[in-house]
Short mmCIF file of C-alpha atoms in Angstrom, two decimals:
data_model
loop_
_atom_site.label_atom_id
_atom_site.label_comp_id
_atom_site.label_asym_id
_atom_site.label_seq_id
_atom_site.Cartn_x
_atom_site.Cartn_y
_atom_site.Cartn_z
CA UNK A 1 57.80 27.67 61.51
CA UNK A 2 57.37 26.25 57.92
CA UNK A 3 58.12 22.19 57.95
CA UNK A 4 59.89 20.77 55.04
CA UNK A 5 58.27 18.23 52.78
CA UNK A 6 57.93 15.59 55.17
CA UNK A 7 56.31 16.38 58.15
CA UNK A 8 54.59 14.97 61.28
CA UNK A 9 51.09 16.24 61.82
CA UNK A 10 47.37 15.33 60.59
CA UNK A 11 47.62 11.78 59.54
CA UNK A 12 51.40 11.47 60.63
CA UNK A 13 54.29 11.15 58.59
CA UNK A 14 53.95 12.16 55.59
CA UNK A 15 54.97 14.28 52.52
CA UNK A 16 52.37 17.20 51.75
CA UNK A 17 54.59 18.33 48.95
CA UNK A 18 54.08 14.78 47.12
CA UNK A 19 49.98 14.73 47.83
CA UNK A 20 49.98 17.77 46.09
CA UNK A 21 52.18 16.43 43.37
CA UNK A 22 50.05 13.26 43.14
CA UNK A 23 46.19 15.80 43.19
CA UNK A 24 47.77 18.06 40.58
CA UNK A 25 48.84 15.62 37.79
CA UNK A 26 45.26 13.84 38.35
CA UNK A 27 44.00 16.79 38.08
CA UNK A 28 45.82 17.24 35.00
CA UNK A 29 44.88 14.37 33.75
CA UNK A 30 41.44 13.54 33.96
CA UNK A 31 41.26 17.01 32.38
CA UNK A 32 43.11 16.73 29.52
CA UNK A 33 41.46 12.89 28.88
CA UNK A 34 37.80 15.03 28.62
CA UNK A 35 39.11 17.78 26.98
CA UNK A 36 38.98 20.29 29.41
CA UNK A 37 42.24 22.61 30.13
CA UNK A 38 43.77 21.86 33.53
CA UNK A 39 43.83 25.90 34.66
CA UNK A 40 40.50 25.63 34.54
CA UNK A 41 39.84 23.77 37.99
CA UNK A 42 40.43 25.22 41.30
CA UNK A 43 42.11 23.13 43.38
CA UNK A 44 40.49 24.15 47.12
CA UNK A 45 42.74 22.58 49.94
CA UNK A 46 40.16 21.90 52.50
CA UNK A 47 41.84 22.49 55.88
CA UNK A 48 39.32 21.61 58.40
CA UNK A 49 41.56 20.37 61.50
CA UNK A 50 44.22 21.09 59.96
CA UNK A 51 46.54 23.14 62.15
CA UNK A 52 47.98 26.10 61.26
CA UNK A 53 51.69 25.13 60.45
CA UNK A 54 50.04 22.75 58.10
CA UNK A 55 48.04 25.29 56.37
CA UNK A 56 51.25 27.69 55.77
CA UNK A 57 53.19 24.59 54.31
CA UNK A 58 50.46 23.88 52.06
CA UNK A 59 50.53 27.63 51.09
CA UNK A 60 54.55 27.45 50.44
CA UNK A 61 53.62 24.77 48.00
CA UNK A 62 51.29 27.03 45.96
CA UNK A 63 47.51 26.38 47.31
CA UNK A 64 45.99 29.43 46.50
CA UNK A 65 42.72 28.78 48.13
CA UNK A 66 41.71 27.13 51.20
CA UNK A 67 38.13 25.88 52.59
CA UNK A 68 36.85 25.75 56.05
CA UNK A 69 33.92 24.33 57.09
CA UNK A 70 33.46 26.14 60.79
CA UNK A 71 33.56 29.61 60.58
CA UNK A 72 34.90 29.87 64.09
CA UNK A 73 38.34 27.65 62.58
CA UNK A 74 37.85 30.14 59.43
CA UNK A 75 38.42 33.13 61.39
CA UNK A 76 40.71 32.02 63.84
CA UNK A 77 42.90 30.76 60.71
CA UNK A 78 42.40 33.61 58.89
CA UNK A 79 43.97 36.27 62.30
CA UNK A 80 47.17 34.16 61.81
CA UNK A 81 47.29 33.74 58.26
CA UNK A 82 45.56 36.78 56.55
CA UNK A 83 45.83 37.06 52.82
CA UNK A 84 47.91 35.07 51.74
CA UNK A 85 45.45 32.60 50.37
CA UNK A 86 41.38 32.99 49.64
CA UNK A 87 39.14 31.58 52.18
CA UNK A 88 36.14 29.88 50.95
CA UNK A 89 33.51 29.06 53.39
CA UNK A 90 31.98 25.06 52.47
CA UNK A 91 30.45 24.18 55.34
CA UNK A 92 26.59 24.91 56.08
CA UNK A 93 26.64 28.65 57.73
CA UNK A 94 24.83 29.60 60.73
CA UNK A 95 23.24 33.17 60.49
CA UNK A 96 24.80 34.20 63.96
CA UNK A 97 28.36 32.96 62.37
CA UNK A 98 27.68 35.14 59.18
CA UNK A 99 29.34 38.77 60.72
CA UNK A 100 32.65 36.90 61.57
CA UNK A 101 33.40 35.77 57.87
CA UNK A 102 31.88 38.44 55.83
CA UNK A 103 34.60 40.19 55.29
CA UNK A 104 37.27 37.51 55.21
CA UNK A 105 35.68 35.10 52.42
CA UNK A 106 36.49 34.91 48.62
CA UNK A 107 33.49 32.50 48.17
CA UNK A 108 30.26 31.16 50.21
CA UNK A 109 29.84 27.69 49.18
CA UNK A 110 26.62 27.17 51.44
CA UNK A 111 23.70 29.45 50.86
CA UNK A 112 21.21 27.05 50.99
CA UNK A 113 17.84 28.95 52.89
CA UNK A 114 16.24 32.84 52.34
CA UNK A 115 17.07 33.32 56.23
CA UNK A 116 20.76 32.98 55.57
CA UNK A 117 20.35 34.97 52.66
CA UNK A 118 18.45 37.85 54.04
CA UNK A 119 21.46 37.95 56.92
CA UNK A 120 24.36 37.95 54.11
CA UNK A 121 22.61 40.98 52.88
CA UNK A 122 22.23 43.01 55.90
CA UNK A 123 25.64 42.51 56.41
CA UNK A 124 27.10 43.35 53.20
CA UNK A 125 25.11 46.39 52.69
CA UNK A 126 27.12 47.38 56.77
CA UNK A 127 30.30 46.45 55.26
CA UNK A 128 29.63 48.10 51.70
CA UNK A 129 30.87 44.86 50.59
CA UNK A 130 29.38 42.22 47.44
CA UNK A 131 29.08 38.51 48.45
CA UNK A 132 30.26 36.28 46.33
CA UNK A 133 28.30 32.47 46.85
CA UNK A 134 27.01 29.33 45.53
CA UNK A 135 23.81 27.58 46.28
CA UNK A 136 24.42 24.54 47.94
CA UNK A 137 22.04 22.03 46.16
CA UNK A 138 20.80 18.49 47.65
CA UNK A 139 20.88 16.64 44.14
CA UNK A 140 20.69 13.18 46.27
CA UNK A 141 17.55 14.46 48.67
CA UNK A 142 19.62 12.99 51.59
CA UNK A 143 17.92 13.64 54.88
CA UNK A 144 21.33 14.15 56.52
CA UNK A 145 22.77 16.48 53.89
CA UNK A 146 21.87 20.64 53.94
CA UNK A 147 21.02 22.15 50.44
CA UNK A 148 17.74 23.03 47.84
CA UNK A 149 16.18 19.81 46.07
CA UNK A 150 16.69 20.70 42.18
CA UNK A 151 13.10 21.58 41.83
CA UNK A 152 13.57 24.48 44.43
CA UNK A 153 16.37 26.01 42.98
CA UNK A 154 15.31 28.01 40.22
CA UNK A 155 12.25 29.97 42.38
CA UNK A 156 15.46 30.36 45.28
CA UNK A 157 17.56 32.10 43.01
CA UNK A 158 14.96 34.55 41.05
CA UNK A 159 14.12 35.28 45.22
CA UNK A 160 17.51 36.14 45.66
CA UNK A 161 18.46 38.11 42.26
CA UNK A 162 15.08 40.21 43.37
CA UNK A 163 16.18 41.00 46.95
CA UNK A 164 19.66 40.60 47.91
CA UNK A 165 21.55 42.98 45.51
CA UNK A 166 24.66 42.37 47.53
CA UNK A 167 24.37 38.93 46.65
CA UNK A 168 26.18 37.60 43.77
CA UNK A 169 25.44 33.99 42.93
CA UNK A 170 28.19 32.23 40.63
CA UNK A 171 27.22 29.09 40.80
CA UNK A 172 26.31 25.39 42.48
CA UNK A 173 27.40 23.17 45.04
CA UNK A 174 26.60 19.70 45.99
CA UNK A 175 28.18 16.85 47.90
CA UNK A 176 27.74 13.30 46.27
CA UNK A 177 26.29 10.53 48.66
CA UNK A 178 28.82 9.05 50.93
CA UNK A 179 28.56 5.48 50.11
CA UNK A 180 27.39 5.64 46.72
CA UNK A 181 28.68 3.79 43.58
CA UNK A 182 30.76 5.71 41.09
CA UNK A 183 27.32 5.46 38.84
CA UNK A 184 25.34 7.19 41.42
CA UNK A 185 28.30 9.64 42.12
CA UNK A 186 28.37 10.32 38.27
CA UNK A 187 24.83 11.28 38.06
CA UNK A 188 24.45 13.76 41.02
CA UNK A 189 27.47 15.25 39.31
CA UNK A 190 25.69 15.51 35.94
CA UNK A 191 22.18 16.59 37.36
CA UNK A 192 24.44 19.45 38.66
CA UNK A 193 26.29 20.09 35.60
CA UNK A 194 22.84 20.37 33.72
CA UNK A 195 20.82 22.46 36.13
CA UNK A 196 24.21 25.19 36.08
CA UNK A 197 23.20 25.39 32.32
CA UNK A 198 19.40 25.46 32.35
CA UNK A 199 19.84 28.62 35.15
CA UNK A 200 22.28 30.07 32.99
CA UNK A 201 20.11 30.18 29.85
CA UNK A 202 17.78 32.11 31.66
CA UNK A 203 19.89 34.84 32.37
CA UNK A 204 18.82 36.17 35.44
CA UNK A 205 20.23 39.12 37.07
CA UNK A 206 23.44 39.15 39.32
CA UNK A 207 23.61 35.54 38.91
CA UNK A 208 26.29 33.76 36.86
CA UNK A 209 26.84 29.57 37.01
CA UNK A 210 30.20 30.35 36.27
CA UNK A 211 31.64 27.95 38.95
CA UNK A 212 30.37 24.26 39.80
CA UNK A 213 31.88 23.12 43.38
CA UNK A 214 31.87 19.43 43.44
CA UNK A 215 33.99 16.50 44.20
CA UNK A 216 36.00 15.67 47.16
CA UNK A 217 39.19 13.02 47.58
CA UNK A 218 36.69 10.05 46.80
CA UNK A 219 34.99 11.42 43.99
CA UNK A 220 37.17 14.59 42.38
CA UNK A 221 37.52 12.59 38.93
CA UNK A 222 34.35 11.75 38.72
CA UNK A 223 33.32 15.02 39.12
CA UNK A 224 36.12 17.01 36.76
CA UNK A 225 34.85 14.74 33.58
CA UNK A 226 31.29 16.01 34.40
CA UNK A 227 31.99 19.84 34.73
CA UNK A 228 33.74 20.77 38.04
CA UNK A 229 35.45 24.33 38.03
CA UNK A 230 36.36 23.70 41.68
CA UNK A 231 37.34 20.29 43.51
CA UNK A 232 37.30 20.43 47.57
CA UNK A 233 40.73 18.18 48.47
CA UNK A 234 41.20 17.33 52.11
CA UNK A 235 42.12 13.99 52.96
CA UNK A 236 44.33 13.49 49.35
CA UNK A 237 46.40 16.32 50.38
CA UNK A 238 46.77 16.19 54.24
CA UNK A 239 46.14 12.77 55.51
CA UNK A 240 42.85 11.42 57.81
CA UNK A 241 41.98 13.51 60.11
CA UNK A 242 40.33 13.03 63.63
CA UNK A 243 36.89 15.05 62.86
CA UNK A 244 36.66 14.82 66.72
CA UNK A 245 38.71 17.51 67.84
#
């Protein structure tokens, strides 16, 4: 059953159809104040906890693209929904979870380690499929956050452009700190930004930084004026969530 624009679910009552309204036109605008065309952002609706109703409304209301973070919630999703929108996978990705998503996922936002890699290879070359990811980068060196320090990056990808043909990298990810100012925020954003061009003036095969994945509800702004082709929105479009369930 699809709801209607207001609705009772994650977060309670509210409208999902005027979240979206309100993410778009800041979207829009923070754009067009740096320059940048609006149509060039992908707005991912991050639907972690988010129950399946909720997802298909948000689909009715034009999100192309959806993000999970389990790939357990990805696939069970992805049985009742199917194709009607692109599933990215954003959250860090277990090896043994890798043969569940392989062939569901527009985008890997999370390779992060050679082991992972090596097993996103072995099976891609069983499905005949190419992998489409980004390499999760820790641009803040948080202990608690997954990703490559900046330094590592570079020698990571050349590894992977050598060995994992199935592999094709299009870009970064990174989370900004938590409870960081909006100066901080700003400058994990632009470390980002300028690491996706110094990779992409070496021009290394099967590797594009086409796509920089960064920015959440706190921080999307932020991270459109500093180079953001894709902005991760949960809370801004479906409420607060209990991350206990």
């Amino acid at each position: 059953m699809f709801l209607t624009n207001t609705m009772i679910g994650v977060g309670g009552n509210m409208s999902i159809a005027k979240n979206l309204d309100k993410v778009r036109q800041n979207i829009k605008d923070v754009a067009q104040k740096c320059g940048r065309k609006p149509e060039e952002i992908l707005l991912l609706g991050v639907t972690k906890t988010v129950d399946i109703d909720v997802v298909e409304e948000a689909i009715e209301l034009g999100i192309t693209d959806v993000g999970e973070n389990k790939p357990q919630e990805l696939t069970r999703k992805y049985e009742a929904i199917g194709d009607k929108v692109k599933w990215h996978q954003i959250g860090s990705l277990q090896t043994n979870k890798v043969k569940y998503i392989i062939d569901k996922v527009e985008l890997i936002h999370s390779l992060d380690r050679i082991s992972l890699a090596k097993e996103i290879q072995k099976r891609a070359e069983k499905e005949d499929l190419d992998i489409n990811c980004l390499v999760q980068v820790n641009v803040s060196k948080e202990e608690s956050k997954h990703g490559i320090y900046k330094e590592d990056v570079e020698n990571f990808i050349r590894e992977c452009s050598s060995n994992y043909d199935r592999i094709k990298i299009k870009g970064l990810m990174t989370m900004a700190p938590f409870d960081a100012s909006r100066e901080e925020i700003r400058s994990v954003f632009k470390d980002l930004k300028d690491l996706s061009v110094k990779i992409s003036d070496m021009n290394i095969d099967n590797v594009e930084m086409k796509e920089l994945s960064m920015g959440m509800s706190g921080d999307y702004e932020i991270a459109i004026e500093e180079g953001a082709t894709i902005v991760r929105i949960g809370t801004s479009i479906f409420g607060k969530r209990n991350y206990n369930k």
